Coordinates of C-alpha atoms in Angstrom, one line a residue:
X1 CA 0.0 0.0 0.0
X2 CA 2.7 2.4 1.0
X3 CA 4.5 1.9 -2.3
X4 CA 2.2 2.5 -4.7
X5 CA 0.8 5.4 -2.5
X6 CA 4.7 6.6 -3.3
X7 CA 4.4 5.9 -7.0
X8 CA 1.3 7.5 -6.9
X9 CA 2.5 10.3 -5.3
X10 CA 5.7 10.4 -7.8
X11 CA 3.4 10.2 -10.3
X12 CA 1.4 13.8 -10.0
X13 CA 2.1 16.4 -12.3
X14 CA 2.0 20.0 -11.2
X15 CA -1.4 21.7 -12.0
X16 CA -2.0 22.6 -15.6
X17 CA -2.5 26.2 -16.1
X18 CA -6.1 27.2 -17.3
X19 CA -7.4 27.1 -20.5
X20 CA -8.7 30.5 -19.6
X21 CA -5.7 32.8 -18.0
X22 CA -6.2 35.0 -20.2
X23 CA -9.4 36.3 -18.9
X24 CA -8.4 38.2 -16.5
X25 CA -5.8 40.2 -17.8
X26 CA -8.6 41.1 -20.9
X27 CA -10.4 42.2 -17.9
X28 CA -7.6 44.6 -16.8
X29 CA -7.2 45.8 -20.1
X30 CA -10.7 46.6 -21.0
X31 CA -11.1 48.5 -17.6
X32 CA -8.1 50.3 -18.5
X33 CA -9.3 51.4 -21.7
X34 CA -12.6 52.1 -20.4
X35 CA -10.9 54.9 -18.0
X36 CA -9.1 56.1 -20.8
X37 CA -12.2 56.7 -22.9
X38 CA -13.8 58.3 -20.4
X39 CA -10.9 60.7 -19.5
X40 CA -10.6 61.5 -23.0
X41 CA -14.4 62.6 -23.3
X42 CA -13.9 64.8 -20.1
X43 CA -11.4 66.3 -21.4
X44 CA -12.5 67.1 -25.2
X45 CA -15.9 68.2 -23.6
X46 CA -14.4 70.9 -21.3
X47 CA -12.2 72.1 -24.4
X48 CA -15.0 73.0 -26.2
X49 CA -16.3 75.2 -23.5
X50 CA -15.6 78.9 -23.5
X51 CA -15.0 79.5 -19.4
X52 CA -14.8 82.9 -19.9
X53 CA -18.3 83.0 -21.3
X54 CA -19.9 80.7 -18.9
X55 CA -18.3 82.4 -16.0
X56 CA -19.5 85.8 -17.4
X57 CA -23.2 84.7 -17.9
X58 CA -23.3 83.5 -14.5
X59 CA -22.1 86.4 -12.5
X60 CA -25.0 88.3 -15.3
X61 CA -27.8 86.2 -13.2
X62 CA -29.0 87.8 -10.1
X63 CA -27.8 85.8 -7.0
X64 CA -31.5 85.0 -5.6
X65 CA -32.4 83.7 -9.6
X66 CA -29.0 81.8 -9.2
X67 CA -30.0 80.1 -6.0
X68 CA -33.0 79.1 -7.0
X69 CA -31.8 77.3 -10.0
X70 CA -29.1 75.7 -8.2
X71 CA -31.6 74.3 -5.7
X72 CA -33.8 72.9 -8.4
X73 CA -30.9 71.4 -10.1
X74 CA -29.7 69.6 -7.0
X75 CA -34.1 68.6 -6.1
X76 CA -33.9 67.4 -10.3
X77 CA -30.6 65.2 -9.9
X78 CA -31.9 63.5 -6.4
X79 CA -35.0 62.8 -7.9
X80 CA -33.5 60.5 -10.9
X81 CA -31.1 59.1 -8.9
X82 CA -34.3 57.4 -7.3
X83 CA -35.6 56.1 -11.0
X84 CA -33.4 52.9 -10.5
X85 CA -35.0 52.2 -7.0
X86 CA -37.9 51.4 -9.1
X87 CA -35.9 48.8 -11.4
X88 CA -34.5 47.1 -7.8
X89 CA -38.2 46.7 -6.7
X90 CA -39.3 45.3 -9.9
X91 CA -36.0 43.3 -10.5
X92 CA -36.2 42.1 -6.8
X93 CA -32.1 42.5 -6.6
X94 CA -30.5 43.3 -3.2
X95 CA -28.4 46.5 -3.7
X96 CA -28.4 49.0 -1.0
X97 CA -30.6 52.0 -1.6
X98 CA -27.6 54.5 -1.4
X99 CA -25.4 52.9 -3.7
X100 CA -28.6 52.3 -6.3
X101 CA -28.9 56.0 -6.0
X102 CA -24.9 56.5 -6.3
X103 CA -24.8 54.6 -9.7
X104 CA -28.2 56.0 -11.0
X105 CA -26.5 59.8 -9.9
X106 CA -22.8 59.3 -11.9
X107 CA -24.6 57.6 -14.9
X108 CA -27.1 60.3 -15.2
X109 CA -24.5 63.2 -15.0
X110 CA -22.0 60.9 -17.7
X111 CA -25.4 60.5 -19.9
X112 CA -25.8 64.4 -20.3
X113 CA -22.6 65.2 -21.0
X114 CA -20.8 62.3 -22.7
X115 CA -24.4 60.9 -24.3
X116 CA -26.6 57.7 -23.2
X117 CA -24.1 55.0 -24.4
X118 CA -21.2 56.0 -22.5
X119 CA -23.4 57.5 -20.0
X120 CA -26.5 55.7 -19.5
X121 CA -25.3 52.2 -21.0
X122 CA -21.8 52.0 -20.3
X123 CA -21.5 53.0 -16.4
X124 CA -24.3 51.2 -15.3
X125 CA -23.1 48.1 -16.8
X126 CA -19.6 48.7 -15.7
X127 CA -20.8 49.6 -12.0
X128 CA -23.7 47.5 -11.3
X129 CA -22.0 44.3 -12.6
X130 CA -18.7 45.2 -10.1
X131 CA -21.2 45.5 -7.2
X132 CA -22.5 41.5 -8.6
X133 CA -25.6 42.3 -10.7
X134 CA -25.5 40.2 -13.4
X135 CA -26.4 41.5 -16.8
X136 CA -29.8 40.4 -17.2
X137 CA -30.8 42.2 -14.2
X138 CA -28.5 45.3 -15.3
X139 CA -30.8 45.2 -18.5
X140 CA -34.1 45.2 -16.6
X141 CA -33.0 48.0 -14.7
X142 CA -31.8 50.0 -17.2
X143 CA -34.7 49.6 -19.4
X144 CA -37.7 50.4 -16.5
X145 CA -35.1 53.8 -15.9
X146 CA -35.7 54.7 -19.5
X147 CA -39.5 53.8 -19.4
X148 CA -40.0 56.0 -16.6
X149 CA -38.2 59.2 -18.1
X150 CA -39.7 59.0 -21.4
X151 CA -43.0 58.2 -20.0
X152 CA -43.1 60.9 -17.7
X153 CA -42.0 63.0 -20.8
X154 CA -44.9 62.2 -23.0
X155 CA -47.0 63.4 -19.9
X156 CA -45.4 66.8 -19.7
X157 CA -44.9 67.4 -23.1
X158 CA -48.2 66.5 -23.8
X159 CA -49.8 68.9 -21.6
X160 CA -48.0 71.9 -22.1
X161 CA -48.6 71.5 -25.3
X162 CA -52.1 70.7 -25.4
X163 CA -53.0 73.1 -22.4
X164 CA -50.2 75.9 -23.0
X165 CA -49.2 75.9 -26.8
X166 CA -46.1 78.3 -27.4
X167 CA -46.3 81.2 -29.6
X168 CA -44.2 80.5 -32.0
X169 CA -42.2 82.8 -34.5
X170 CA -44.6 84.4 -36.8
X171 CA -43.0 83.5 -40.3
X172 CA -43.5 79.5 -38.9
X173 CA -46.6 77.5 -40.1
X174 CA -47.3 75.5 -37.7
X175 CA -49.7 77.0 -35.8
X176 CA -50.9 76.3 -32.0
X177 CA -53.7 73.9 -32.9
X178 CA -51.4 71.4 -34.5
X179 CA -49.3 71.8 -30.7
X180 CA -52.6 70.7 -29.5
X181 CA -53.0 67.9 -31.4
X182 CA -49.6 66.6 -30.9
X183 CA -50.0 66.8 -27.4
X184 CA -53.3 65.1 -27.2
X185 CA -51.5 62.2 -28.9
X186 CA -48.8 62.5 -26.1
X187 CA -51.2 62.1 -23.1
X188 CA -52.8 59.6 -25.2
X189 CA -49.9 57.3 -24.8
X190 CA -49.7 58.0 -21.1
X191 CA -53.1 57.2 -20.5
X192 CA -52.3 53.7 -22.1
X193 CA -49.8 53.1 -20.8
X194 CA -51.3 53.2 -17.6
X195 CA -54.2 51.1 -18.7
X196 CA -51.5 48.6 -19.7
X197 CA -50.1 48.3 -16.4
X198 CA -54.1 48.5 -14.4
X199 CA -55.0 45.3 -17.1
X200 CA -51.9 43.1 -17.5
X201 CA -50.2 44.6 -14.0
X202 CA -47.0 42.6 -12.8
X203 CA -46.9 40.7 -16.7
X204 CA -43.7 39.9 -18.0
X205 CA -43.4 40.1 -21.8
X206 CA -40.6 38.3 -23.6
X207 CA -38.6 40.8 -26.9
X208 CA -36.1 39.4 -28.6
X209 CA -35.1 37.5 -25.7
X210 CA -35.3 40.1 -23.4
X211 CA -37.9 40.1 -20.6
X212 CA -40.0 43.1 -19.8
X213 CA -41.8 43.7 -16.8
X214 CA -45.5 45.7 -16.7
X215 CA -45.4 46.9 -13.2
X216 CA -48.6 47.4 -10.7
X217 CA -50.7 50.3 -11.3
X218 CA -49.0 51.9 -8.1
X219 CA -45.2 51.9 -9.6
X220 CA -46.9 53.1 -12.6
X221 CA -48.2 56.1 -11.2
X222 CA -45.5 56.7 -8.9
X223 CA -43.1 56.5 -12.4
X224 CA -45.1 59.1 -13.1
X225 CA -44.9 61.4 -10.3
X226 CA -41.0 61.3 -10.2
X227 CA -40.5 61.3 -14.2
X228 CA -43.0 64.6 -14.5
X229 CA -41.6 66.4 -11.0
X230 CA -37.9 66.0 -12.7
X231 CA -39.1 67.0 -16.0
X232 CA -40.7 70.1 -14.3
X233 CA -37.7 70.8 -11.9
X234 CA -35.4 70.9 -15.5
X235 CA -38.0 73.5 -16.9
X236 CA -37.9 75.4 -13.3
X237 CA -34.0 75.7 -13.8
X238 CA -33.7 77.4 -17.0
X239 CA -36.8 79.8 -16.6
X240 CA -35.3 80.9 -13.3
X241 CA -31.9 81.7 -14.7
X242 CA -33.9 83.2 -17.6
X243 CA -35.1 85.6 -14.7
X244 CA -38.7 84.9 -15.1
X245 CA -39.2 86.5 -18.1
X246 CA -41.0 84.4 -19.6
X247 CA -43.9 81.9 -18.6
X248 CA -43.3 78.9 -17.1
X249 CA -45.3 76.9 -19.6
X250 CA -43.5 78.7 -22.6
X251 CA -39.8 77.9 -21.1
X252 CA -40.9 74.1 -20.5
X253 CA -42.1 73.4 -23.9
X254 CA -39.2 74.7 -25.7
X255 CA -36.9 72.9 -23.6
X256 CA -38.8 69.5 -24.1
X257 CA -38.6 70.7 -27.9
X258 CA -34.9 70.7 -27.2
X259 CA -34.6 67.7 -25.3
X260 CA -36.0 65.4 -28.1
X261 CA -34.0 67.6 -30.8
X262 CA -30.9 66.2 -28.6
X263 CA -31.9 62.9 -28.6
X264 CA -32.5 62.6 -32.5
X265 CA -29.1 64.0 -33.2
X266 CA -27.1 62.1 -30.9
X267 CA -24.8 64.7 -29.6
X268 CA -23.3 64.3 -26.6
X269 CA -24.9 66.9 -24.0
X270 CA -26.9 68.2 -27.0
X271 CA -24.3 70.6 -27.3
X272 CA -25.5 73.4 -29.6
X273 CA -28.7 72.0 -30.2
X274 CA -30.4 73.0 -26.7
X275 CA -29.2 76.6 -28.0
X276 CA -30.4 76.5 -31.6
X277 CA -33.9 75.2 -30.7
X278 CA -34.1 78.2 -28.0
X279 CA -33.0 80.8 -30.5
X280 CA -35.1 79.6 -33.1
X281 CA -38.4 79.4 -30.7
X282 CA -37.9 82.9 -28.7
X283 CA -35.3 85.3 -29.7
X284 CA -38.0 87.1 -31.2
X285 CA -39.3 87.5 -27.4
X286 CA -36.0 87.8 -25.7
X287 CA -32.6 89.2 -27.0
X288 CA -30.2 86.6 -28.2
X289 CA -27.5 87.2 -26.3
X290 CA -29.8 87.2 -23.0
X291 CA -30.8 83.1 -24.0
X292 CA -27.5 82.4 -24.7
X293 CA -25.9 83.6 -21.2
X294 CA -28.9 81.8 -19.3
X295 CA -28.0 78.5 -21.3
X296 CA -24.8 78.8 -20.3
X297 CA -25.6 79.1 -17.0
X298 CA -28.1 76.4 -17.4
X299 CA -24.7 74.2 -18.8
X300 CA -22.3 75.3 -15.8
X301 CA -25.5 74.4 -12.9
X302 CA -27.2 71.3 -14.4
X303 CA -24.2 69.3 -16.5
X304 CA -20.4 70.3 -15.5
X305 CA -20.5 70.6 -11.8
X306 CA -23.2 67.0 -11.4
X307 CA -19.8 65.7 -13.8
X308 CA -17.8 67.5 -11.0
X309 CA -19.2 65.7 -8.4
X310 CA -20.2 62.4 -10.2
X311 CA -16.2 61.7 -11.5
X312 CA -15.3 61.7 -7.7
X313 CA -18.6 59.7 -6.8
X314 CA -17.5 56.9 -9.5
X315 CA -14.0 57.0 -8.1
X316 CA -15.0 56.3 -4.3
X317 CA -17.4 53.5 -6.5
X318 CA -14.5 51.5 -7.9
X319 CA -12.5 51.5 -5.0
X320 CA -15.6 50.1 -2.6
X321 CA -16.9 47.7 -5.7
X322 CA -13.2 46.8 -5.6
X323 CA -13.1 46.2 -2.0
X324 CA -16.5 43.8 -1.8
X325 CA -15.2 41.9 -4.3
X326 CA -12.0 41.1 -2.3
X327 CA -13.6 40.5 1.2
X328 CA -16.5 38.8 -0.4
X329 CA -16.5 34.7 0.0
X330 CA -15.0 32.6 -2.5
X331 CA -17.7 30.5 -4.1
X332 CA -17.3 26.6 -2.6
X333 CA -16.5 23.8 -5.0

């Protein structure tokens, strides 16, 4: 027995290594070039800023108008970083609420200046799947965030423009009736969309492999209390730093105009489209150069300092994602 437990023993081999080793370092490099992207946006997106300009516009504002607008920014960005509690309570994962919030907060702020992919897609994925989500779930989440912007959207937008229709330049021909109409089409999709979830409530639906969730009536409506309070708090930000000269209503529906302009084109942070489709809707109401220095403003309050804060927010991210995965217990055999 003892000597062919020796020959055995002569007989092992040292372990082969895996098939896979290479895994890991694509990991590293990937994560690498990830950061390097990312530094590379920052950096080309605060070249083509004029400092000067935006510092200028902002000391134009009056301090009260400039409070209030930073307040509403902050009240907007707390209220999306709550859009992906609704995806944890539909996707039943375990994340703390605080560090939902802390992903949904540095992907939003990437999303409006470096544009939904990088933004949107590409952090969340990167920073829900350190903290152990696993992809399908990342998806589910993701998607119900969308759902509950955009449907909160079609609310807004179809009410101002079906209840407050903009003047619009007078050499345009579209008058306010077809607003109207376009906004009784918007609420129209709200109101089934709501239907949907009252009828087929808690239904999962399968598209192209991907599973979609109708949640309870109650999520639904509470989706669209938070969608249409953040929608109204982005409105709130640029008419204040407009000074008020302007209705509310008026200032909201352009900037919706512009927020959809933004989207079609694909340009990261919209930039010069938010500008063009104020121009072309009021400067006959209000000086250029007067829309210009309150977008500006609008720029320096609601996208460069939430990037500010949300680049050293992603950092303290990585290092604690970094840290759970250390300390967290190796799976058993």
């Amino acid at each position: 027995m003892a000597g062919s437990r020796g020959s055995a023993m002569g007989a092992v081999e040292p372990p082969s290594r895996p098939a896979n080793a290479w895994w890991p370092w694509l990991k590293r490099i990937a994560a690498w070039l990830f950061f390097a992207i990312v530094i590379f946006l920052i950096v080309r997106q605060a070249r083509t800023i004029d400092w000067s300009d935006v510092l200028d516009s902002v000391r134009a504002i009056p301090l009260p108008m400039l409070l209030a607008a930073l307040l509403l920014a902050i009240g907007s960005h707390a209220l999306y970083s709550t859009y992906d509690l609704l995806g944890r309570r539909m996707t039943g994962h375990k994340l703390a609420t605080g560090t939902v919030m802390g992903v949904t907060f540095i992907s939003y702020a990437f999303n409006l200046n470096l544009g939904s992919l990088v933004g949107g897609v590409a952090f969340r994925y990167r920073l829900y799947s350190r903290l152990g989500l696993d992809n399908n779930t990342i998806t589910r989440v993701l998607g119900f965030s969308m759902l509950t912007n955009w449907f909160g959207y079609f609310v807004v937008a179809g009410a101002a423009f079906c209840f407050w229709p903009m003047g619009l330049p007078p050499d345009w021909k579209i008058d306010g009736g077809g607003l109207r109409l376009l906004g009784a089409a918007l609420l129209l999709v709200g109101v089934a969309y709501l239907a949907l979830c009252a009828i087929a409530r808690e239904h999962t639906w399968r598209i192209r492999n991907q599973e979609l969730d109708t949640p309870p009536l109650r999520i639904a409506l509470l989706q669209l209390a938070m969608s249409c309070g953040n929608w109204c708090l982005i409105g709130g930000v640029i008419w204040f730093l407009l000074q008020q000269q302007l209705a509310y209503p008026t200032v909201l529906a352009v900037f919706l105009v512009a927020a959809v302009a933004g989207v079609i084109t694909h340009v990261p942070g919209g930039l010069g489209v938010l500008e063009a489709v104020f121009i072309a809707l009021l400067s006959h109401r209000v000086p250029q150069e007067k829309l210009l220095g309150a977008l500006l403003a609008y720029r320096a309050i609601y996208y460069l300092l939430p990037l500010i804060v949300a680049s050293l927010f992603y950092v303290v991210t990585e290092l604690r994602a970094k840290r759970l995965r250390k300390t967290a217990p190796a799976p058993q055999a």
